[in-house]
Coordinates of C-alpha atoms in Angstrom, one line a residue:
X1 CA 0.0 0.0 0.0
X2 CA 1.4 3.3 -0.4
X3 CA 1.0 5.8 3.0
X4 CA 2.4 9.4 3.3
X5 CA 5.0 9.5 5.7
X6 CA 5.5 12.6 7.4
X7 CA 9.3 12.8 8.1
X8 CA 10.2 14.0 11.4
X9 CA 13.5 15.7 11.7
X10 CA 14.8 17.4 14.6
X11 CA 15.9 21.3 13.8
X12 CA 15.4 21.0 9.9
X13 CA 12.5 21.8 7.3
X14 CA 9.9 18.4 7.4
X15 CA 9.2 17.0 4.2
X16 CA 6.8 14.3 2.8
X17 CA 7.5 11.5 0.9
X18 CA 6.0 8.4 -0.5
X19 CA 6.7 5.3 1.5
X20 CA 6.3 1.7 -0.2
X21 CA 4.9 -0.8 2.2
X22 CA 4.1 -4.7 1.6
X23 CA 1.3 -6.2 3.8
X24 CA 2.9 -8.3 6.6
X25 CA 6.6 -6.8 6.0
X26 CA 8.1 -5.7 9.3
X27 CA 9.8 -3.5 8.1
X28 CA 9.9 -2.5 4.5
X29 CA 11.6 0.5 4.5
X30 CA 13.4 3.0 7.1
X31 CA 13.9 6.2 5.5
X32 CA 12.9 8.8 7.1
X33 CA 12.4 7.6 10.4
X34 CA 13.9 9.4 13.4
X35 CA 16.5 7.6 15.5
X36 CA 17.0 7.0 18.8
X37 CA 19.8 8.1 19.3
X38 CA 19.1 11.6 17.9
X39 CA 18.0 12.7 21.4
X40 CA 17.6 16.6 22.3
X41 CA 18.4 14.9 25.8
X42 CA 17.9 12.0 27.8
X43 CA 18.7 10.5 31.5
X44 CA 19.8 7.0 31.9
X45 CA 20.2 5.9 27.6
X46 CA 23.0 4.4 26.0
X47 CA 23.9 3.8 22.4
X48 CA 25.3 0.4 21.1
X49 CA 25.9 -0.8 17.6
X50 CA 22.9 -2.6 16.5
X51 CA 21.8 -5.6 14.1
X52 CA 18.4 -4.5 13.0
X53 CA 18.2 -3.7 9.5
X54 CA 20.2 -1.1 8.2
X55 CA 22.9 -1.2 11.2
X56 CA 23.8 1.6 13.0
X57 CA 23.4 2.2 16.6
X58 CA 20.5 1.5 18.9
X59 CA 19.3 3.0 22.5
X60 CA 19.8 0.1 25.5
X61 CA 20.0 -0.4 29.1
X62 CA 16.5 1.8 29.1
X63 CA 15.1 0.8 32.8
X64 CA 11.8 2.0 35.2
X65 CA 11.9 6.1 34.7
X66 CA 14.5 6.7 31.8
X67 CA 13.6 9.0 29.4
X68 CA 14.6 10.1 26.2
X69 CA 13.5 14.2 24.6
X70 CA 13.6 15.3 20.6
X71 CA 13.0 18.7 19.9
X72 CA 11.5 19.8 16.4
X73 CA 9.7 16.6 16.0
X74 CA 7.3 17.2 12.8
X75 CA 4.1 15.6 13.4
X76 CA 2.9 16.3 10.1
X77 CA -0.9 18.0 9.4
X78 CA -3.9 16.5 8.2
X79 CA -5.2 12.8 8.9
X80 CA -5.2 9.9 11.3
X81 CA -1.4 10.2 13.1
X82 CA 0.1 7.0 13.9
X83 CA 3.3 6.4 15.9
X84 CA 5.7 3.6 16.0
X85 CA 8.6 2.5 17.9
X86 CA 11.0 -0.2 17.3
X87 CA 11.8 -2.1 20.2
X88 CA 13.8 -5.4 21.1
X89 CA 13.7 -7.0 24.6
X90 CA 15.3 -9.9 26.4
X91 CA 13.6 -9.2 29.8
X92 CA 10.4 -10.9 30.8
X93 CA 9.4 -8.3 33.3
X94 CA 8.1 -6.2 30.4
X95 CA 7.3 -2.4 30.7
X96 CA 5.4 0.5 28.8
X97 CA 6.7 2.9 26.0
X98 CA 5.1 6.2 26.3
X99 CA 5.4 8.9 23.9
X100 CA 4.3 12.4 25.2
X101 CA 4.1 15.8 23.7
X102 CA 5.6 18.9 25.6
X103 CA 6.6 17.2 29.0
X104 CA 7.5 13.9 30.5
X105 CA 4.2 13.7 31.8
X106 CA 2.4 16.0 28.7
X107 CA -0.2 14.8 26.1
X108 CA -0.2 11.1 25.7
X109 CA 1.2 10.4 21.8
X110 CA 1.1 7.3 21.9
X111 CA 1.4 4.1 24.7
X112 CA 3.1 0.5 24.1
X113 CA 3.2 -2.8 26.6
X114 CA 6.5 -4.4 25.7
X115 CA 7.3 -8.0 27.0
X116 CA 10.4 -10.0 25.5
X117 CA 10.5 -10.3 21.9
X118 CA 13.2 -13.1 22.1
X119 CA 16.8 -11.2 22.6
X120 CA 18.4 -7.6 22.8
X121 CA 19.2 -8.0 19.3
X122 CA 15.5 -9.8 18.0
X123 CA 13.6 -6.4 16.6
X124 CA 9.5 -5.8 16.3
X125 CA 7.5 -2.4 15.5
X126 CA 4.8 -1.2 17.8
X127 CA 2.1 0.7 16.6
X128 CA -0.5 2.6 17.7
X129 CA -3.0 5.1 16.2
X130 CA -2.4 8.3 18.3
X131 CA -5.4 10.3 19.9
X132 CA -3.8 13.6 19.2
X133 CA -4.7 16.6 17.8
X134 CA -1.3 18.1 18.0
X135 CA -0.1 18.9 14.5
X136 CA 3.3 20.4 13.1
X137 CA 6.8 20.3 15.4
X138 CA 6.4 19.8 18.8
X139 CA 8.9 18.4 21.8
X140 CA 8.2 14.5 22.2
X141 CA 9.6 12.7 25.3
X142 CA 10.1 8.6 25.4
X143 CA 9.0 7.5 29.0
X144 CA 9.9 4.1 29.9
X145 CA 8.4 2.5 32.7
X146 CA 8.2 -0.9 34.6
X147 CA 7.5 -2.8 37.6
X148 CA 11.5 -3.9 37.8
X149 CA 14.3 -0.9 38.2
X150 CA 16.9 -3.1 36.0
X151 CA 17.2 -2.8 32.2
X152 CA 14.0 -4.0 30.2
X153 CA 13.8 -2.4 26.8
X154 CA 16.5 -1.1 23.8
X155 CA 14.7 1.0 21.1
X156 CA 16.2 2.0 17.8
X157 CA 14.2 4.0 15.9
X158 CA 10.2 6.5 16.3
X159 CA 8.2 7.2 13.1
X160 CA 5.0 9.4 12.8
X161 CA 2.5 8.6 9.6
X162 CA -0.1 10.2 8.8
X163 CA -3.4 8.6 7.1
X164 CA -5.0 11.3 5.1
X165 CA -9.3 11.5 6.1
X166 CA -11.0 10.8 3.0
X167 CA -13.2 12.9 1.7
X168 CA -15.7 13.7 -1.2
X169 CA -14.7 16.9 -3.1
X170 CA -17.4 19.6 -2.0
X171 CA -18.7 17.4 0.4
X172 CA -20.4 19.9 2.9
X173 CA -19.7 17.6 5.5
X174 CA -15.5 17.2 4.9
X175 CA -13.7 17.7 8.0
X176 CA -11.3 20.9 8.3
X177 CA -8.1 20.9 8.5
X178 CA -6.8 20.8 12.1
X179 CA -3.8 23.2 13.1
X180 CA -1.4 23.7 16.1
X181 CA -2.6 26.9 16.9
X182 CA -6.4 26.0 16.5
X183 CA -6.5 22.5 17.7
X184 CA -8.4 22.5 21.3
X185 CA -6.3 20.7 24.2
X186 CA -7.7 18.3 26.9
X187 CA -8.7 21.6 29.0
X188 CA -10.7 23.4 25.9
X189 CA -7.2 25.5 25.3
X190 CA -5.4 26.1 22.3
X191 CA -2.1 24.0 23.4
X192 CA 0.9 26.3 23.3
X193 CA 2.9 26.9 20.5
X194 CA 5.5 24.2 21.0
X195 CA 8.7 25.1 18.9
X196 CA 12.6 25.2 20.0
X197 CA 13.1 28.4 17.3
X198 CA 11.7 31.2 20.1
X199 CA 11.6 34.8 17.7
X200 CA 11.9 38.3 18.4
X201 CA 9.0 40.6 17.4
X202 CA 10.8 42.3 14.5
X203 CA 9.1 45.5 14.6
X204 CA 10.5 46.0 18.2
X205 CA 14.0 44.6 17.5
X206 CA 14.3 47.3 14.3
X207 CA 13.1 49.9 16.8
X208 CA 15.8 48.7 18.9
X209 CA 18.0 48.4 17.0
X210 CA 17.5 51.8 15.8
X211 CA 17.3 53.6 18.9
X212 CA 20.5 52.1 20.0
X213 CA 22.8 53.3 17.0
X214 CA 20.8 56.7 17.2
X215 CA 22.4 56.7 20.7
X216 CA 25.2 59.0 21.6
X217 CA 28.3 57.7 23.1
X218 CA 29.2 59.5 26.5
X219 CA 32.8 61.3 25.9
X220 CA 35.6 59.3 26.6
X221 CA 37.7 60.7 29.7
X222 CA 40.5 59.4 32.0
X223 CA 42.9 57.9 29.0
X224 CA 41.0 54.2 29.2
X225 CA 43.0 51.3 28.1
X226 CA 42.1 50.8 24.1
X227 CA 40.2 47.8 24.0
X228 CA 36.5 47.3 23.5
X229 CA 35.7 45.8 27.2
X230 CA 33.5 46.1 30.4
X231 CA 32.2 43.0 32.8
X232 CA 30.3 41.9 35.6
X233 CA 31.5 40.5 38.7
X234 CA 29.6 37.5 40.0
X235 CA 29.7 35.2 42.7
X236 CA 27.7 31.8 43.3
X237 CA 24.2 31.8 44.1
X238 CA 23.1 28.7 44.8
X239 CA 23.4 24.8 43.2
X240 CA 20.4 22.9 42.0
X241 CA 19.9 19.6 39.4
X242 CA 17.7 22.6 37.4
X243 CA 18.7 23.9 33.3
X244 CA 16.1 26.2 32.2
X245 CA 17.9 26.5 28.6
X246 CA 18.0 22.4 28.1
X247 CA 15.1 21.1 30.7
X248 CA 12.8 24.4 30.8
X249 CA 9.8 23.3 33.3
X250 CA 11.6 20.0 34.3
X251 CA 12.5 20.1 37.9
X252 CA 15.3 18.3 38.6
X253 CA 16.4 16.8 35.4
X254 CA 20.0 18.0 34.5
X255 CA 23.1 17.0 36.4
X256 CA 24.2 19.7 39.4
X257 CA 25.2 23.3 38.1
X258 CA 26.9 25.9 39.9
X259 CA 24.9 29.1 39.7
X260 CA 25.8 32.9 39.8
X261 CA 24.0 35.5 38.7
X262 CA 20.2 35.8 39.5
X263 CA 19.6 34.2 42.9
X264 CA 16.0 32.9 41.3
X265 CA 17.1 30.5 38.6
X266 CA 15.5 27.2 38.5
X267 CA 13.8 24.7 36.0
X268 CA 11.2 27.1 35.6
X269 CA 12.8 30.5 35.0
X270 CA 11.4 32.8 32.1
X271 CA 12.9 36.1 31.0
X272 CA 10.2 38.2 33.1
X273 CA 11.1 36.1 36.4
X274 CA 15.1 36.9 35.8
X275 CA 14.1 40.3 35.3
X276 CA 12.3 40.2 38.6
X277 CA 14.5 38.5 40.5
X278 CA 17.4 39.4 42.8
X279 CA 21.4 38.9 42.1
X280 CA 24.9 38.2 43.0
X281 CA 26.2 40.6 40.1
X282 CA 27.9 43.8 40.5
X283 CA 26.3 45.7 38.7
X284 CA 23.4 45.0 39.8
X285 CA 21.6 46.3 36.4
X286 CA 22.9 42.7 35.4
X287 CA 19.9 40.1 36.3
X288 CA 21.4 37.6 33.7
X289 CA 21.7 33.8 34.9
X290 CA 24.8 32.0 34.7
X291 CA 25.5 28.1 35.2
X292 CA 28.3 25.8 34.8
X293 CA 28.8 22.0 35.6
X294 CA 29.4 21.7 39.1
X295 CA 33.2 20.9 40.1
X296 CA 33.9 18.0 43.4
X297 CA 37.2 16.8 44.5
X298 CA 36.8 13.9 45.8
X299 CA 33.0 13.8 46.2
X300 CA 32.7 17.4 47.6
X301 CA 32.0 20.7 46.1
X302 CA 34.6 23.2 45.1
X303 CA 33.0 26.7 44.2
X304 CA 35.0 29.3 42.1
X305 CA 37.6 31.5 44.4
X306 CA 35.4 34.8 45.1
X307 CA 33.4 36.1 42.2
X308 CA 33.7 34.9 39.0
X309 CA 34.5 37.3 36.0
X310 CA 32.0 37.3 33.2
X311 CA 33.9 40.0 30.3
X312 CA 31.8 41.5 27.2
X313 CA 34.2 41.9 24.2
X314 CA 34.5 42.6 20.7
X315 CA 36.5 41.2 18.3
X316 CA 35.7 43.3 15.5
X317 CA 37.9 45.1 13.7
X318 CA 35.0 47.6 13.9
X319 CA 33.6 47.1 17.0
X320 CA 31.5 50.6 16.7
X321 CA 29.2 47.7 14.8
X322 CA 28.2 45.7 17.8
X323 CA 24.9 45.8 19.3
X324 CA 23.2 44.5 22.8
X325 CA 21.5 40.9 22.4
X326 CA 18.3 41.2 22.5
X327 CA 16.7 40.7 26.3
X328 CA 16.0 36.6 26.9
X329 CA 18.7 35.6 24.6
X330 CA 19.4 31.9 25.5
X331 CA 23.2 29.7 24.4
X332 CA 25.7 27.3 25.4
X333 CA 28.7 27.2 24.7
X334 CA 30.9 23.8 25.2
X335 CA 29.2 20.6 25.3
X336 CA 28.1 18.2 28.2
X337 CA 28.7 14.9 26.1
X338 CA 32.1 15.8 25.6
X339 CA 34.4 13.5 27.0
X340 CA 37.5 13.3 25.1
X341 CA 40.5 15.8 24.4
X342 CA 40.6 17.6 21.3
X343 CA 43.2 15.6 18.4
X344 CA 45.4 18.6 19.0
X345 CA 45.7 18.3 22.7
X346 CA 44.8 22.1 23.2
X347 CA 41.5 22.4 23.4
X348 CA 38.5 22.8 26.3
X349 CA 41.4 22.5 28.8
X350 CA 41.7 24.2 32.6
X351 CA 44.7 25.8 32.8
X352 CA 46.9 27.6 35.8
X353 CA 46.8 31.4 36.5
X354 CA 49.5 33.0 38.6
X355 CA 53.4 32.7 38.7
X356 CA 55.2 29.8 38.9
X357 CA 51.9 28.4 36.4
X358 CA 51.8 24.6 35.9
X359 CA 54.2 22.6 37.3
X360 CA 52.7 19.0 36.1
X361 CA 49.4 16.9 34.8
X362 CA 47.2 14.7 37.1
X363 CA 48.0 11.0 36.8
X364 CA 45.2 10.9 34.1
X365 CA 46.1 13.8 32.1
X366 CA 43.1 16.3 32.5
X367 CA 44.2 18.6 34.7
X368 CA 46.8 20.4 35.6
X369 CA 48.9 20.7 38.9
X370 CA 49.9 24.2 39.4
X371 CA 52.4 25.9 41.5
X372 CA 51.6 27.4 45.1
X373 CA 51.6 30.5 43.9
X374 CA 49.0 29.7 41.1
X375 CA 45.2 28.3 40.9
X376 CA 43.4 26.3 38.8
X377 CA 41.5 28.3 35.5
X378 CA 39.1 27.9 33.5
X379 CA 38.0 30.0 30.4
X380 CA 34.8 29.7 28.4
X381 CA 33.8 32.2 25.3
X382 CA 30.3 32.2 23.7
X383 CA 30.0 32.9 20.1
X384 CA 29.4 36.7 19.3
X385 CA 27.2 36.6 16.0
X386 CA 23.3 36.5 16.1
X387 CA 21.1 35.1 13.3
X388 CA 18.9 38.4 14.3
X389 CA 15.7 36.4 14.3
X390 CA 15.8 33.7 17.3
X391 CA 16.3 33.9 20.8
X392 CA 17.2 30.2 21.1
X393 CA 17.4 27.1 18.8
X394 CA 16.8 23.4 19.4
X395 CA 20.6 22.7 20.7
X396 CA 21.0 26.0 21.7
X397 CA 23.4 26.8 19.3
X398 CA 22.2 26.9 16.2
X399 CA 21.4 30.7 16.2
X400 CA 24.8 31.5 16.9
X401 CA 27.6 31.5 15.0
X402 CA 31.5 32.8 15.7
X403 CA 32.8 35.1 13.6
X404 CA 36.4 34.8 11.8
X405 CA 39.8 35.7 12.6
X406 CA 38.8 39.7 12.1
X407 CA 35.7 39.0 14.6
X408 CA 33.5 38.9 10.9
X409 CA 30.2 37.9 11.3
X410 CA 29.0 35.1 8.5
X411 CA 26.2 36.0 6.3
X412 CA 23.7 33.4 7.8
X413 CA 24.1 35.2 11.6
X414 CA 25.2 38.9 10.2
X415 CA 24.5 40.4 13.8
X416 CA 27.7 41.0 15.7
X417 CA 26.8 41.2 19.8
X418 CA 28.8 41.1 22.9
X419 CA 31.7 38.2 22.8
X420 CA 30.7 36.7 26.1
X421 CA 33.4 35.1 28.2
X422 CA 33.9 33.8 31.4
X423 CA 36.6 33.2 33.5
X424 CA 36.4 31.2 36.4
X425 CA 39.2 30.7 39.2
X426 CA 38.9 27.7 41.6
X427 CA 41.2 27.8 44.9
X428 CA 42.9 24.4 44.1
X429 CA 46.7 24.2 43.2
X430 CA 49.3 21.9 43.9
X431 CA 46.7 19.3 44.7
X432 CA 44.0 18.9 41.6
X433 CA 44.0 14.9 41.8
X434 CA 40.4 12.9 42.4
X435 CA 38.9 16.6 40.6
X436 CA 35.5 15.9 38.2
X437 CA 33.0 17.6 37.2
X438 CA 29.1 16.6 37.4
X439 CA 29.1 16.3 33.6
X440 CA 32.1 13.8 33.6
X441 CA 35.5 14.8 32.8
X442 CA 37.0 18.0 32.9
X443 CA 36.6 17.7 28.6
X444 CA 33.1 17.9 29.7
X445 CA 33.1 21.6 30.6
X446 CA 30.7 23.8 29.4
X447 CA 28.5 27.0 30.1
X448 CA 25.1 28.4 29.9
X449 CA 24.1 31.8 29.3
X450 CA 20.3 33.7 29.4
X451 CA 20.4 37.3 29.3
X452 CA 18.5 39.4 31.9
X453 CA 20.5 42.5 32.2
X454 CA 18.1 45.9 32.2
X455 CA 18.3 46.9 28.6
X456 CA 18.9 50.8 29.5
X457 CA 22.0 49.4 31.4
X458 CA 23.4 47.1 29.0
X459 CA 23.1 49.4 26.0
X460 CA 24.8 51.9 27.8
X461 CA 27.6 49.9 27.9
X462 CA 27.9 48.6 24.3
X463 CA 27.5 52.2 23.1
X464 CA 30.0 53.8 25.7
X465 CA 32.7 51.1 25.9
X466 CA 32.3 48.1 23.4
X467 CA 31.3 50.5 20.1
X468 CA 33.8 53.2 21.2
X469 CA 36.8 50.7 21.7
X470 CA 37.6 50.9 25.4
X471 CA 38.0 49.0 28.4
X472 CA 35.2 49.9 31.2
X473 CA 34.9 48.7 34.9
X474 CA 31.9 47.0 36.2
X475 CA 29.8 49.9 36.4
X476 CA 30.4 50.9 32.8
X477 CA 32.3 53.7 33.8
X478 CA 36.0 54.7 31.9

């Protein structure tokens, strides 16, 4: 039979194509489908090669409360949806697959009983017409639950068809066409838009924009040092297991950060309640939350030395062209899954600050031992060009781009902003052995960013300092 196949892909344009099915194949043909182990994020998933057809890797050692998120997920437009997962099992306990929209506990997709199907390796599709009226991309979790904590289910790939409603042309009584924005939820509401490509109203951001190149630059005094500079001094807030940027509304669901910044920053954080809420920063026009894996030493906590130094740049050759980012701008820079050194050696590495420097490397190579005198560093730079359109992407990345050498902004993100950077001291020297961080190794290393300073305060700033090519002290002052 033939079936339109609505292709979900996460963070690209969905398209339709003709799929070829033969009654009773199992599995006829994969294109298309969305993988496992694309994952937006997970807790508790692994990836192993696989033997189903068409090789590649599949998820394993899912047990009782693992989950698995996808952002973007197209689930097409008109017609009967139906979801399937492919699933192998060698446990007898057995469990449920549940697909949900928005949350781990959100709209049910789609729910599947699993019991053994012979082996880890011996592959079957589950089915099941979904009761949805969720259309277009939406944020689907996996849930995985059972009666036994151990291991009970390995999945390797989700698909979403849809099965057009037929209809007589001009038939008066042809059903419409349901839409995200119009389709009613379970409470009578219009569900929420659900989209990882947030946008800035464009009229404002022109007016903005405008009003912020109209401005004129205070006068320079005092003979300032000549480079295009001013930052925030920060010191930690609090910890939590929360990321508003990766798991908004999910309580509890990333590994430990180490906050500074806003003193209000949790799972469920928005742009007006960082605005609203108290912080560590001097100045204190700066409301922005920032979050970086926590660091232990042996099990226990090891904060930054005092407050930790968050520096706006520019690296342009003109730097009178840079411009705030626009209030609620979300990225990360580094990445979490990271756990290897960089071919060349010199890459996402802690380094030491202070004379005498390093003096050695830790028995496994990661970090470095550093003289009395010194302390252990670590450095972490955003990107500094904008796409001008999105406040955040699906990997949070996406809508950011570095520039080149010159600090050049590519054509795809032509909006050159702040070159964020921070720089974060920990009092740890000649003894950086049993040292890890709550993301894995110190190649794990990475940092968040959301942007809450007052906009008067933080254009003042890029104007005076950053567009006028000189260094300014935390109160934006020459």
């Amino acid at each position: 039979m033939l079936a339109l196949l609505a292709v979900p892909v996460v963070g690209a344009v969905a398209t339709t194509v003709i799929v070829t099915t033969t009654a009773g194949a199992e599995q006829a043909d994969t294109a298309g489908l969305l993988q496992a182990e694309a994952w937006s994020a997970q807790s508790g998933a692994r990836t192993e090669s696989t033997g189903d057809t068409g090789g590649g890797k599949n998820v394993g050692w899912l047990a009782n409360g693992d989950w698995m998120r996808y952002d973007g997920v197209d689930l097409g437009g008109t017609g009967s949806l139906t979801a399937g997962v492919r699933v192998a099992a060698a446990s007898r306990a057995g469990g449920t697959v549940e697909l949900r929209a928005g949350t781990q506990t959100g709209e049910l997709l789609a729910s599947y009983p699993v019991n053994s199907t012979g082996g880890w390796q011996t592959w079957t599709t589950k089915t099941a017409v979904s009761p949805t009226t969720l259309t277009g991309r939406q944020t689907v979790f996996v849930v995985l639950k059972s009666d036994q904590q151990s291991d009970f289910i390995n999945i390797n790939w989700l698909q979403f068809k849809r099965t057009p409603t037929a209809t007589v042309p001009g038939s008066p009584t042809a059903p419409a066409s349901p839409t995200a924005s119009a389709s009613p939820s379970a409470s009578g509401k219009p569900p929420a838009p659900q989209t990882g490509w947030p946008t800035v109203d464009p009229a404002k951001q022109a007016a903005d924009t405008a009003a912020f190149f109209a401005r004129k630059p205070k006068p320079v005094t005092n003979n300032p040092v000549k480079v295009p500079e001013f930052n925030a001094q920060c010191t930690v807030s609090h910890h939590n297991n929360d990321d508003p940027i990766v798991f908004p509304g999910l309580t509890g669901a990333a590994h430990n950060h180490t906050f500074f910044g806003n003193k209000t920053t949790d799972a469920a954080s928005t742009t007006e309640s960082l605005l609203a809420g108290n912080t560590t920063c001097n100045p204190t026009g700066d409301h922005s939350a920032y979050w970086i894996p926590t660091l232990y030493q042996n099990g226990k906590v090891v904060d930054p030395k005092g407050a930790v130094t968050v520096y706006y740049g520019s690296r342009l050759k003109d730097p009178s062209k840079t411009q705030p980012f626009p209030t609620g701008l979300r990225m990360i820079a580094g990445d979490a899954k990271t756990q290897t050194d960089t071919p060349d050696k010199q890459g996402n590495h802690f380094w030491c600050a202070g004379i005498g420097g390093a003096t050695g490397r830790t028995p496994d190579g990661e970090y470095p031992v550093c003289a009395p005198t010194a302390e252990l560093v670590r450095q972490i730079t955003f990107p500094d060009c904008w796409d001008g359109v999105h406040l955040d992407s699906p990997n949070h990345k996406d809508h950011m781009a570095n520039g080149d050498y010159t600090g050049a902004c590519p054509k795809s993100h032509p909006v050159p902003i702040p070159s964020v950077s921070f720089v974060i001291a920990y009092p740890l020297n000649t003894n950086t052995t049993g040292i890890t961080l709550s993301s894995g190794n110190g190649y794990s290393m990475h940092a968040d960013f959301f942007n809450a300073w007052e906009p008067e305060e933080l254009a003042r700033r890029v104007r005076d300092c950053l567009d006028q090519g000189y260094k300014c002290n935390s109160a934006g002052n020459f």
